[in-house]
mmCIF file of N, CA and C in Angstrom:
data_model
loop_
_atom_site.group_PDB
_atom_site.id
_atom_site.type_symbol
_atom_site.label_atom_id
_atom_site.label_comp_id
_atom_site.label_asym_id
_atom_site.label_seq_id
_atom_site.Cartn_x
_atom_site.Cartn_y
_atom_site.Cartn_z
ATOM 1 N N MET O 14 6.092 17.794 2.954
ATOM 2 C CA MET O 14 5.225 18.533 2.070
ATOM 3 C C MET O 14 3.774 18.267 2.466
ATOM 4 N N ILE O 15 3.032 19.293 2.721
ATOM 5 C CA ILE O 15 1.603 19.188 3.015
ATOM 6 C C ILE O 15 0.854 19.452 1.722
ATOM 7 N N LEU O 16 -0.090 18.579 1.417
ATOM 8 C CA LEU O 16 -0.847 18.687 0.170
ATOM 9 C C LEU O 16 -2.038 19.626 0.365
ATOM 10 N N VAL O 17 -2.122 20.617 -0.480
ATOM 11 C CA VAL O 17 -3.258 21.540 -0.483
ATOM 12 C C VAL O 17 -3.876 21.484 -1.874
ATOM 13 N N LEU O 18 -5.132 21.163 -1.946
ATOM 14 C CA LEU O 18 -5.837 21.076 -3.224
ATOM 15 C C LEU O 18 -6.744 22.280 -3.399
ATOM 16 N N ASP O 19 -6.837 22.738 -4.632
ATOM 17 C CA ASP O 19 -7.833 23.761 -4.932
ATOM 18 C C ASP O 19 -8.770 23.201 -6.005
ATOM 19 N N SER O 20 -9.719 23.972 -6.424
ATOM 20 C CA SER O 20 -10.748 23.480 -7.337
ATOM 21 C C SER O 20 -10.215 23.151 -8.729
ATOM 22 N N SER O 21 -9.008 23.579 -9.074
ATOM 23 C CA SER O 21 -8.461 23.286 -10.398
ATOM 24 C C SER O 21 -7.727 21.951 -10.430
ATOM 25 N N GLN O 22 -7.508 21.307 -9.266
ATOM 26 C CA GLN O 22 -6.807 20.034 -9.203
ATOM 27 C C GLN O 22 -7.796 18.884 -9.092
ATOM 28 N N SER O 23 -7.448 17.788 -9.731
ATOM 29 C CA SER O 23 -8.310 16.611 -9.692
ATOM 30 C C SER O 23 -7.467 15.376 -9.420
ATOM 31 N N LEU O 24 -7.850 14.584 -8.434
ATOM 32 C CA LEU O 24 -7.185 13.329 -8.117
ATOM 33 C C LEU O 24 -8.211 12.211 -8.166
ATOM 34 N N HIS O 25 -7.798 11.039 -8.650
ATOM 35 C CA HIS O 25 -8.678 9.878 -8.686
ATOM 36 C C HIS O 25 -8.276 8.938 -7.556
ATOM 37 N N PHE O 26 -9.118 8.876 -6.523
ATOM 38 C CA PHE O 26 -8.857 8.017 -5.371
ATOM 39 C C PHE O 26 -9.380 6.620 -5.669
ATOM 40 N N THR O 27 -8.545 5.606 -5.387
ATOM 41 C CA THR O 27 -8.943 4.233 -5.689
ATOM 42 C C THR O 27 -9.209 3.393 -4.444
ATOM 43 N N LYS O 28 -8.591 3.704 -3.335
ATOM 44 C CA LYS O 28 -8.788 2.955 -2.089
ATOM 45 C C LYS O 28 -8.629 3.883 -0.905
ATOM 46 N N LEU O 29 -9.372 3.590 0.153
ATOM 47 C CA LEU O 29 -9.189 4.231 1.453
ATOM 48 C C LEU O 29 -8.900 3.136 2.468
ATOM 49 N N PHE O 30 -8.012 3.427 3.408
ATOM 50 C CA PHE O 30 -7.635 2.441 4.415
ATOM 51 C C PHE O 30 -7.258 3.197 5.677
ATOM 52 N N SER O 31 -7.635 2.659 6.836
ATOM 53 C CA SER O 31 -7.278 3.344 8.081
ATOM 54 C C SER O 31 -6.678 2.369 9.088
ATOM 55 N N THR O 32 -5.795 2.914 9.901
ATOM 56 C CA THR O 32 -5.245 2.210 11.049
ATOM 57 C C THR O 32 -5.613 3.036 12.280
ATOM 58 N N ALA O 33 -5.152 2.628 13.424
ATOM 59 C CA ALA O 33 -5.421 3.408 14.638
ATOM 60 C C ALA O 33 -4.726 4.765 14.599
ATOM 61 N N ASP O 34 -3.647 4.869 13.797
ATOM 62 C CA ASP O 34 -2.837 6.083 13.795
ATOM 63 C C ASP O 34 -2.959 6.949 12.552
ATOM 64 N N ALA O 35 -3.548 6.418 11.462
ATOM 65 C CA ALA O 35 -3.536 7.180 10.210
ATOM 66 C C ALA O 35 -4.649 6.724 9.278
ATOM 67 N N VAL O 36 -4.945 7.598 8.322
ATOM 68 C CA VAL O 36 -5.844 7.274 7.209
ATOM 69 C C VAL O 36 -5.005 7.357 5.939
ATOM 70 N N PHE O 37 -5.133 6.345 5.075
ATOM 71 C CA PHE O 37 -4.389 6.299 3.815
ATOM 72 C C PHE O 37 -5.381 6.368 2.660
ATOM 73 N N ALA O 38 -5.000 7.077 1.617
ATOM 74 C CA ALA O 38 -5.794 7.141 0.390
ATOM 75 C C ALA O 38 -4.871 6.834 -0.779
ATOM 76 N N SER O 39 -5.268 5.867 -1.582
ATOM 77 C CA SER O 39 -4.511 5.531 -2.783
ATOM 78 C C SER O 39 -4.981 6.436 -3.911
ATOM 79 N N VAL O 40 -4.023 7.089 -4.573
ATOM 80 C CA VAL O 40 -4.321 8.005 -5.667
ATOM 81 C C VAL O 40 -3.776 7.394 -6.953
ATOM 82 N N GLU O 41 -4.651 7.213 -7.928
ATOM 83 C CA GLU O 41 -4.254 6.556 -9.172
ATOM 84 C C GLU O 41 -3.013 7.203 -9.779
ATOM 85 N N GLY O 42 -1.956 6.403 -9.946
ATOM 86 C CA GLY O 42 -0.719 6.860 -10.564
ATOM 87 C C GLY O 42 0.156 7.750 -9.715
ATOM 88 N N LYS O 43 -0.281 8.066 -8.489
ATOM 89 C CA LYS O 43 0.479 8.988 -7.639
ATOM 90 C C LYS O 43 0.874 8.386 -6.299
ATOM 91 N N GLY O 44 0.447 7.166 -6.006
ATOM 92 C CA GLY O 44 0.843 6.508 -4.769
ATOM 93 C C GLY O 44 -0.130 6.718 -3.629
ATOM 94 N N LEU O 45 0.427 6.881 -2.430
ATOM 95 C CA LEU O 45 -0.378 6.955 -1.221
ATOM 96 C C LEU O 45 -0.303 8.326 -0.570
ATOM 97 N N LEU O 46 -1.470 8.799 -0.159
ATOM 98 C CA LEU O 46 -1.569 9.965 0.714
ATOM 99 C C LEU O 46 -1.863 9.453 2.114
ATOM 100 N N ARG O 47 -1.340 10.150 3.126
ATOM 101 C CA ARG O 47 -1.580 9.752 4.518
ATOM 102 C C ARG O 47 -1.947 10.973 5.336
ATOM 103 N N SER O 48 -2.923 10.796 6.202
ATOM 104 C CA SER O 48 -3.302 11.823 7.157
ATOM 105 C C SER O 48 -3.176 11.239 8.559
ATOM 106 N N THR O 49 -2.514 11.973 9.436
ATOM 107 C CA THR O 49 -2.394 11.541 10.829
ATOM 108 C C THR O 49 -3.189 12.454 11.767
ATOM 109 N N ASP O 50 -4.002 13.332 11.161
ATOM 110 C CA ASP O 50 -4.817 14.251 11.957
ATOM 111 C C ASP O 50 -6.289 14.204 11.522
ATOM 112 N N SER O 51 -6.784 12.994 11.277
ATOM 113 C CA SER O 51 -8.194 12.755 10.923
ATOM 114 C C SER O 51 -8.619 13.457 9.642
ATOM 115 N N GLY O 52 -7.713 13.579 8.685
ATOM 116 C CA GLY O 52 -8.062 14.115 7.378
ATOM 117 C C GLY O 52 -7.928 15.616 7.219
ATOM 118 N N ILE O 53 -7.430 16.314 8.226
ATOM 119 C CA ILE O 53 -7.259 17.767 8.108
ATOM 120 C C ILE O 53 -6.154 18.082 7.112
ATOM 121 N N SER O 54 -5.042 17.371 7.189
ATOM 122 C CA SER O 54 -3.948 17.563 6.233
ATOM 123 C C SER O 54 -3.488 16.200 5.712
ATOM 124 N N TRP O 55 -2.910 16.223 4.516
ATOM 125 C CA TRP O 55 -2.483 14.991 3.847
ATOM 126 C C TRP O 55 -1.077 15.175 3.313
ATOM 127 N N GLN O 56 -0.297 14.094 3.357
ATOM 128 C CA GLN O 56 1.045 14.096 2.792
ATOM 129 C C GLN O 56 1.248 12.806 2.005
ATOM 130 N N TYR O 57 2.008 12.892 0.899
ATOM 131 C CA TYR O 57 2.368 11.676 0.190
ATOM 132 C C TYR O 57 3.352 10.878 1.043
ATOM 133 N N CYS O 58 3.217 9.570 1.011
ATOM 134 C CA CYS O 58 4.113 8.680 1.768
ATOM 135 C C CYS O 58 4.563 7.537 0.845
ATOM 136 N N ASN O 59 5.352 7.879 -0.166
ATOM 137 C CA ASN O 59 5.745 6.933 -1.211
ATOM 138 C C ASN O 59 7.184 6.447 -1.121
ATOM 139 N N ALA O 60 7.908 6.761 -0.065
ATOM 140 C CA ALA O 60 9.316 6.368 0.035
ATOM 141 C C ALA O 60 9.461 4.848 -0.038
ATOM 142 N N GLY O 61 10.118 4.372 -1.084
ATOM 143 C CA GLY O 61 10.335 2.940 -1.262
ATOM 144 C C GLY O 61 9.354 2.252 -2.186
ATOM 145 N N LEU O 62 8.269 2.931 -2.568
ATOM 146 C CA LEU O 62 7.289 2.319 -3.477
ATOM 147 C C LEU O 62 7.791 2.421 -4.920
ATOM 148 N N SER O 63 7.929 1.284 -5.584
ATOM 149 C CA SER O 63 8.322 1.296 -6.997
ATOM 150 C C SER O 63 7.107 1.266 -7.913
ATOM 151 N N ASP O 64 5.932 1.033 -7.364
ATOM 152 C CA ASP O 64 4.668 1.046 -8.106
ATOM 153 C C ASP O 64 3.755 2.043 -7.409
ATOM 154 N N LEU O 65 3.302 3.058 -8.127
ATOM 155 C CA LEU O 65 2.459 4.090 -7.523
ATOM 156 C C LEU O 65 0.974 3.871 -7.777
ATOM 157 N N ASN O 66 0.598 2.702 -8.297
ATOM 158 C CA ASN O 66 -0.811 2.337 -8.458
ATOM 159 C C ASN O 66 -1.144 1.284 -7.412
ATOM 160 N N ILE O 67 -1.515 1.738 -6.235
ATOM 161 C CA ILE O 67 -1.773 0.850 -5.101
ATOM 162 C C ILE O 67 -3.225 0.369 -5.167
ATOM 163 N N ASN O 68 -3.392 -0.968 -5.131
ATOM 164 C CA ASN O 68 -4.715 -1.585 -5.265
ATOM 165 C C ASN O 68 -5.304 -2.088 -3.954
ATOM 166 N N SER O 69 -4.449 -2.459 -3.030
ATOM 167 C CA SER O 69 -4.926 -3.113 -1.826
ATOM 168 C C SER O 69 -4.056 -2.717 -0.652
ATOM 169 N N MET O 70 -4.660 -2.641 0.532
ATOM 170 C CA MET O 70 -3.921 -2.369 1.760
ATOM 171 C C MET O 70 -4.469 -3.254 2.870
ATOM 172 N N ALA O 71 -3.589 -3.613 3.795
ATOM 173 C CA ALA O 71 -3.998 -4.424 4.941
ATOM 174 C C ALA O 71 -3.017 -4.180 6.074
ATOM 175 N N GLN O 72 -3.479 -4.423 7.292
ATOM 176 C CA GLN O 72 -2.598 -4.343 8.448
ATOM 177 C C GLN O 72 -2.650 -5.672 9.166
ATOM 178 N N PHE O 73 -1.485 -6.238 9.417
ATOM 179 C CA PHE O 73 -1.361 -7.477 10.177
ATOM 180 C C PHE O 73 -0.367 -7.189 11.290
ATOM 181 N N GLY O 74 -0.850 -7.171 12.528
ATOM 182 C CA GLY O 74 0.002 -6.798 13.647
ATOM 183 C C GLY O 74 0.405 -5.346 13.519
ATOM 184 N N SER O 75 1.686 -5.071 13.687
ATOM 185 C CA SER O 75 2.172 -3.686 13.600
ATOM 186 C C SER O 75 2.630 -3.316 12.195
ATOM 187 N N LYS O 76 2.518 -4.237 11.240
ATOM 188 C CA LYS O 76 2.973 -3.974 9.876
ATOM 189 C C LYS O 76 1.802 -3.614 8.969
ATOM 190 N N ILE O 77 2.038 -2.652 8.072
ATOM 191 C CA ILE O 77 1.051 -2.246 7.076
ATOM 192 C C ILE O 77 1.560 -2.717 5.715
ATOM 193 N N TYR O 78 0.689 -3.349 4.951
ATOM 194 C CA TYR O 78 1.038 -3.865 3.634
ATOM 195 C C TYR O 78 0.232 -3.123 2.572
ATOM 196 N N CYS O 79 0.833 -2.948 1.400
ATOM 197 C CA CYS O 79 0.103 -2.430 0.253
ATOM 198 C C CYS O 79 0.593 -3.169 -0.987
ATOM 199 N N SER O 80 -0.261 -3.227 -1.993
ATOM 200 C CA SER O 80 0.103 -3.973 -3.196
ATOM 201 C C SER O 80 -0.172 -3.154 -4.441
ATOM 202 N N GLY O 81 0.618 -3.439 -5.453
ATOM 203 C CA GLY O 81 0.462 -2.830 -6.762
ATOM 204 C C GLY O 81 0.336 -3.917 -7.805
ATOM 205 N N TYR O 82 0.973 -3.725 -8.932
ATOM 206 C CA TYR O 82 0.909 -4.669 -10.041
ATOM 207 C C TYR O 82 1.992 -5.726 -9.853
ATOM 208 N N GLY O 83 1.617 -6.883 -9.292
ATOM 209 C CA GLY O 83 2.544 -7.982 -9.086
ATOM 210 C C GLY O 83 3.576 -7.761 -8.003
ATOM 211 N N VAL O 84 3.337 -6.811 -7.111
ATOM 212 C CA VAL O 84 4.314 -6.510 -6.065
ATOM 213 C C VAL O 84 3.595 -6.145 -4.763
ATOM 214 N N VAL O 85 4.212 -6.515 -3.634
ATOM 215 C CA VAL O 85 3.679 -6.197 -2.305
ATOM 216 C C VAL O 85 4.779 -5.479 -1.522
ATOM 217 N N PHE O 86 4.368 -4.454 -0.791
ATOM 218 C CA PHE O 86 5.294 -3.676 0.030
ATOM 219 C C PHE O 86 4.839 -3.742 1.486
ATOM 220 N N VAL O 87 5.785 -3.569 2.413
ATOM 221 C CA VAL O 87 5.469 -3.555 3.836
ATOM 222 C C VAL O 87 6.105 -2.330 4.474
ATOM 223 N N SER O 88 5.399 -1.767 5.456
ATOM 224 C CA SER O 88 5.913 -0.654 6.246
ATOM 225 C C SER O 88 5.824 -1.031 7.715
ATOM 226 N N THR O 89 6.893 -0.758 8.436
ATOM 227 C CA THR O 89 6.902 -0.988 9.880
ATOM 228 C C THR O 89 6.916 0.326 10.649
ATOM 229 N N ASP O 90 6.788 1.451 9.911
ATOM 230 C CA ASP O 90 6.847 2.759 10.552
ATOM 231 C C ASP O 90 5.659 3.651 10.147
ATOM 232 N N ASN O 91 4.486 3.049 10.090
ATOM 233 C CA ASN O 91 3.243 3.762 9.809
ATOM 234 C C ASN O 91 3.238 4.451 8.441
ATOM 235 N N GLY O 92 3.916 3.847 7.459
ATOM 236 C CA GLY O 92 3.889 4.380 6.104
ATOM 237 C C GLY O 92 4.962 5.401 5.779
ATOM 238 N N ASN O 93 5.877 5.659 6.697
ATOM 239 C CA ASN O 93 6.975 6.587 6.392
ATOM 240 C C ASN O 93 7.878 6.031 5.304
ATOM 241 N N SER O 94 8.085 4.713 5.297
ATOM 242 C CA SER O 94 8.897 4.061 4.273
ATOM 243 C C SER O 94 8.333 2.676 3.998
ATOM 244 N N TRP O 95 8.619 2.169 2.793
ATOM 245 C CA TRP O 95 8.105 0.881 2.336
ATOM 246 C C TRP O 95 9.247 0.057 1.770
ATOM 247 N N ILE O 96 9.200 -1.261 1.975
ATOM 248 C CA ILE O 96 10.143 -2.165 1.329
ATOM 249 C C ILE O 96 9.353 -3.271 0.641
ATOM 250 N N GLN O 97 9.891 -3.759 -0.470
ATOM 251 C CA GLN O 97 9.231 -4.848 -1.185
ATOM 252 C C GLN O 97 9.355 -6.114 -0.356
ATOM 253 N N THR O 98 8.258 -6.876 -0.254
ATOM 254 C CA THR O 98 8.289 -8.060 0.582
ATOM 255 C C THR O 98 7.901 -9.332 -0.150
ATOM 256 N N GLY O 99 7.175 -9.275 -1.228
ATOM 257 C CA GLY O 99 6.704 -10.497 -1.881
ATOM 258 C C GLY O 99 7.461 -10.823 -3.148
ATOM 259 N N LEU O 100 7.788 -12.093 -3.318
ATOM 260 C CA LEU O 100 8.397 -12.601 -4.546
ATOM 261 C C LEU O 100 7.518 -13.715 -5.095
ATOM 262 N N GLY O 101 7.656 -14.003 -6.363
ATOM 263 C CA GLY O 101 6.950 -15.131 -6.957
ATOM 264 C C GLY O 101 5.511 -14.859 -7.320
ATOM 265 N N LEU O 102 5.130 -13.594 -7.390
ATOM 266 C CA LEU O 102 3.755 -13.260 -7.741
ATOM 267 C C LEU O 102 3.639 -13.046 -9.248
ATOM 268 N N PRO O 103 2.497 -13.419 -9.824
ATOM 269 C CA PRO O 103 2.318 -13.177 -11.263
ATOM 270 C C PRO O 103 2.205 -11.679 -11.544
ATOM 271 N N GLN O 104 2.516 -11.288 -12.758
ATOM 272 C CA GLN O 104 2.421 -9.878 -13.142
ATOM 273 C C GLN O 104 0.965 -9.529 -13.458
ATOM 274 N N SER O 105 0.188 -9.321 -12.410
ATOM 275 C CA SER O 105 -1.200 -8.896 -12.550
ATOM 276 C C SER O 105 -1.579 -8.079 -11.326
ATOM 277 N N GLN O 106 -2.697 -7.389 -11.403
ATOM 278 C CA GLN O 106 -3.160 -6.567 -10.284
ATOM 279 C C GLN O 106 -3.456 -7.459 -9.089
ATOM 280 N N ILE O 107 -3.082 -6.992 -7.920
ATOM 281 C CA ILE O 107 -3.355 -7.707 -6.670
ATOM 282 C C ILE O 107 -4.508 -6.993 -5.981
ATOM 283 N N SER O 108 -5.581 -7.732 -5.735
ATOM 284 C CA SER O 108 -6.783 -7.107 -5.174
ATOM 285 C C SER O 108 -6.962 -7.379 -3.691
ATOM 286 N N GLY O 109 -6.196 -8.284 -3.126
ATOM 287 C CA GLY O 109 -6.355 -8.588 -1.713
ATOM 288 C C GLY O 109 -5.110 -9.226 -1.146
ATOM 289 N N LEU O 110 -4.950 -9.119 0.176
ATOM 290 C CA LEU O 110 -3.810 -9.693 0.876
ATOM 291 C C LEU O 110 -4.324 -10.567 2.006
ATOM 292 N N ILE O 111 -3.673 -11.699 2.234
ATOM 293 C CA ILE O 111 -4.134 -12.667 3.227
ATOM 294 C C ILE O 111 -3.039 -12.896 4.251
ATOM 295 N N SER O 112 -3.440 -12.964 5.519
ATOM 296 C CA SER O 112 -2.509 -13.190 6.615
ATOM 297 C C SER O 112 -2.537 -14.642 7.051
ATOM 298 N N GLN O 113 -1.356 -15.160 7.365
ATOM 299 C CA GLN O 113 -1.242 -16.481 7.963
ATOM 300 C C GLN O 113 -0.326 -16.323 9.169
ATOM 301 N N SER O 114 -0.840 -16.576 10.355
ATOM 302 C CA SER O 114 -0.088 -16.408 11.602
ATOM 303 C C SER O 114 0.429 -14.981 11.771
ATOM 304 N N GLY O 115 -0.360 -13.986 11.346
ATOM 305 C CA GLY O 115 0.008 -12.591 11.521
ATOM 306 C C GLY O 115 1.002 -12.062 10.515
ATOM 307 N N ILE O 116 1.321 -12.839 9.481
ATOM 308 C CA ILE O 116 2.261 -12.427 8.449
ATOM 309 C C ILE O 116 1.546 -12.449 7.109
ATOM 310 N N CYS O 117 1.737 -11.419 6.310
ATOM 311 C CA CYS O 117 1.141 -11.375 4.977
ATOM 312 C C CYS O 117 1.800 -12.462 4.137
ATOM 313 N N SER O 118 1.045 -13.499 3.780
ATOM 314 C CA SER O 118 1.628 -14.667 3.144
ATOM 315 C C SER O 118 1.087 -14.961 1.756
ATOM 316 N N HIS O 119 -0.088 -14.427 1.413
ATOM 317 C CA HIS O 119 -0.713 -14.725 0.132
ATOM 318 C C HIS O 119 -1.319 -13.457 -0.457
ATOM 319 N N ALA O 120 -1.424 -13.446 -1.778
ATOM 320 C CA ALA O 120 -2.042 -12.327 -2.480
ATOM 321 C C ALA O 120 -3.112 -12.861 -3.413
ATOM 322 N N VAL O 121 -4.211 -12.134 -3.535
ATOM 323 C CA VAL O 121 -5.297 -12.499 -4.446
ATOM 324 C C VAL O 121 -5.131 -11.669 -5.710
ATOM 325 N N THR O 122 -5.042 -12.338 -6.859
ATOM 326 C CA THR O 122 -4.865 -11.618 -8.121
ATOM 327 C C THR O 122 -6.216 -11.370 -8.778
ATOM 328 N N THR O 123 -6.328 -10.266 -9.494
ATOM 329 C CA THR O 123 -7.603 -9.914 -10.116
ATOM 330 C C THR O 123 -7.806 -10.578 -11.466
ATOM 331 N N SER O 124 -6.724 -11.033 -12.115
ATOM 332 C CA SER O 124 -6.877 -11.607 -13.453
ATOM 333 C C SER O 124 -7.728 -12.872 -13.435
ATOM 334 N N ASP O 125 -7.521 -13.731 -12.438
ATOM 335 C CA ASP O 125 -8.305 -14.971 -12.368
ATOM 336 C C ASP O 125 -8.800 -15.270 -10.959
ATOM 337 N N CYS O 126 -8.715 -14.303 -10.066
ATOM 338 C CA CYS O 126 -9.138 -14.434 -8.664
ATOM 339 C C CYS O 126 -8.432 -15.585 -7.958
ATOM 340 N N SER O 127 -7.236 -15.913 -8.401
ATOM 341 C CA SER O 127 -6.502 -16.993 -7.757
ATOM 342 C C SER O 127 -5.754 -16.459 -6.534
ATOM 343 N N ILE O 128 -5.439 -17.361 -5.642
ATOM 344 C CA ILE O 128 -4.670 -17.024 -4.449
ATOM 345 C C ILE O 128 -3.245 -17.504 -4.683
ATOM 346 N N GLN O 129 -2.300 -16.579 -4.606
ATOM 347 C CA GLN O 129 -0.901 -16.881 -4.883
ATOM 348 C C GLN O 129 -0.088 -16.758 -3.600
ATOM 349 N N GLN O 130 0.720 -17.773 -3.320
ATOM 350 C CA GLN O 130 1.595 -17.702 -2.156
ATOM 351 C C GLN O 130 2.803 -16.840 -2.482
ATOM 352 N N MET O 131 3.166 -15.998 -1.526
ATOM 353 C CA MET O 131 4.328 -15.121 -1.695
ATOM 354 C C MET O 131 5.523 -15.752 -0.997
ATOM 355 N N LYS O 132 6.694 -15.475 -1.519
ATOM 356 C CA LYS O 132 7.933 -15.792 -0.826
ATOM 357 C C LYS O 132 8.426 -14.476 -0.233
ATOM 358 N N ALA O 133 8.685 -14.483 1.037
ATOM 359 C CA ALA O 133 9.086 -13.245 1.716
ATOM 360 C C ALA O 133 10.545 -12.932 1.431
ATOM 361 N N LEU O 134 10.802 -11.666 1.219
ATOM 362 C CA LEU O 134 12.177 -11.193 1.128
ATOM 363 C C LEU O 134 12.712 -11.033 2.539
ATOM 364 N N PRO O 135 13.996 -11.188 2.754
ATOM 365 C CA PRO O 135 14.542 -10.955 4.087
ATOM 366 C C PRO O 135 14.305 -9.512 4.523
ATOM 367 N N ASP O 136 14.023 -9.319 5.776
ATOM 368 C CA ASP O 136 13.811 -7.980 6.309
ATOM 369 C C ASP O 136 15.143 -7.246 6.298
ATOM 370 N N ARG O 137 15.199 -6.112 5.581
ATOM 371 C CA ARG O 137 16.442 -5.367 5.417
ATOM 372 C C ARG O 137 16.584 -4.251 6.436
ATOM 373 N N ARG O 138 15.771 -4.226 7.453
ATOM 374 C CA ARG O 138 15.862 -3.152 8.457
ATOM 375 C C ARG O 138 16.719 -3.588 9.606
#
């Protein structure tokens, strides 16, 4: 599905993020839009996301991470699909992601700006 907006539609963008291959835009309550042609066309890329309020995005190596409310997702296919990767996070907004040895290992929460260590879920791919 290619997204076409007209003047009667309104979206609230909360974050922009780019990789070498794509530009991502977080849309409040609607998940992620992705463009692979420098913003000419956009498509939703929410397969596997259980939280559609994305607060933070990061790329570590070939993996792209995004976070919502107490949850972190990872994509290994440029955002075509997402799997949950973090466990043990408090139920609060995640504002940042931290890499340790090229792996997303910690999340910064917005409630108290604390750094929380994540437990990784086994890779199901």
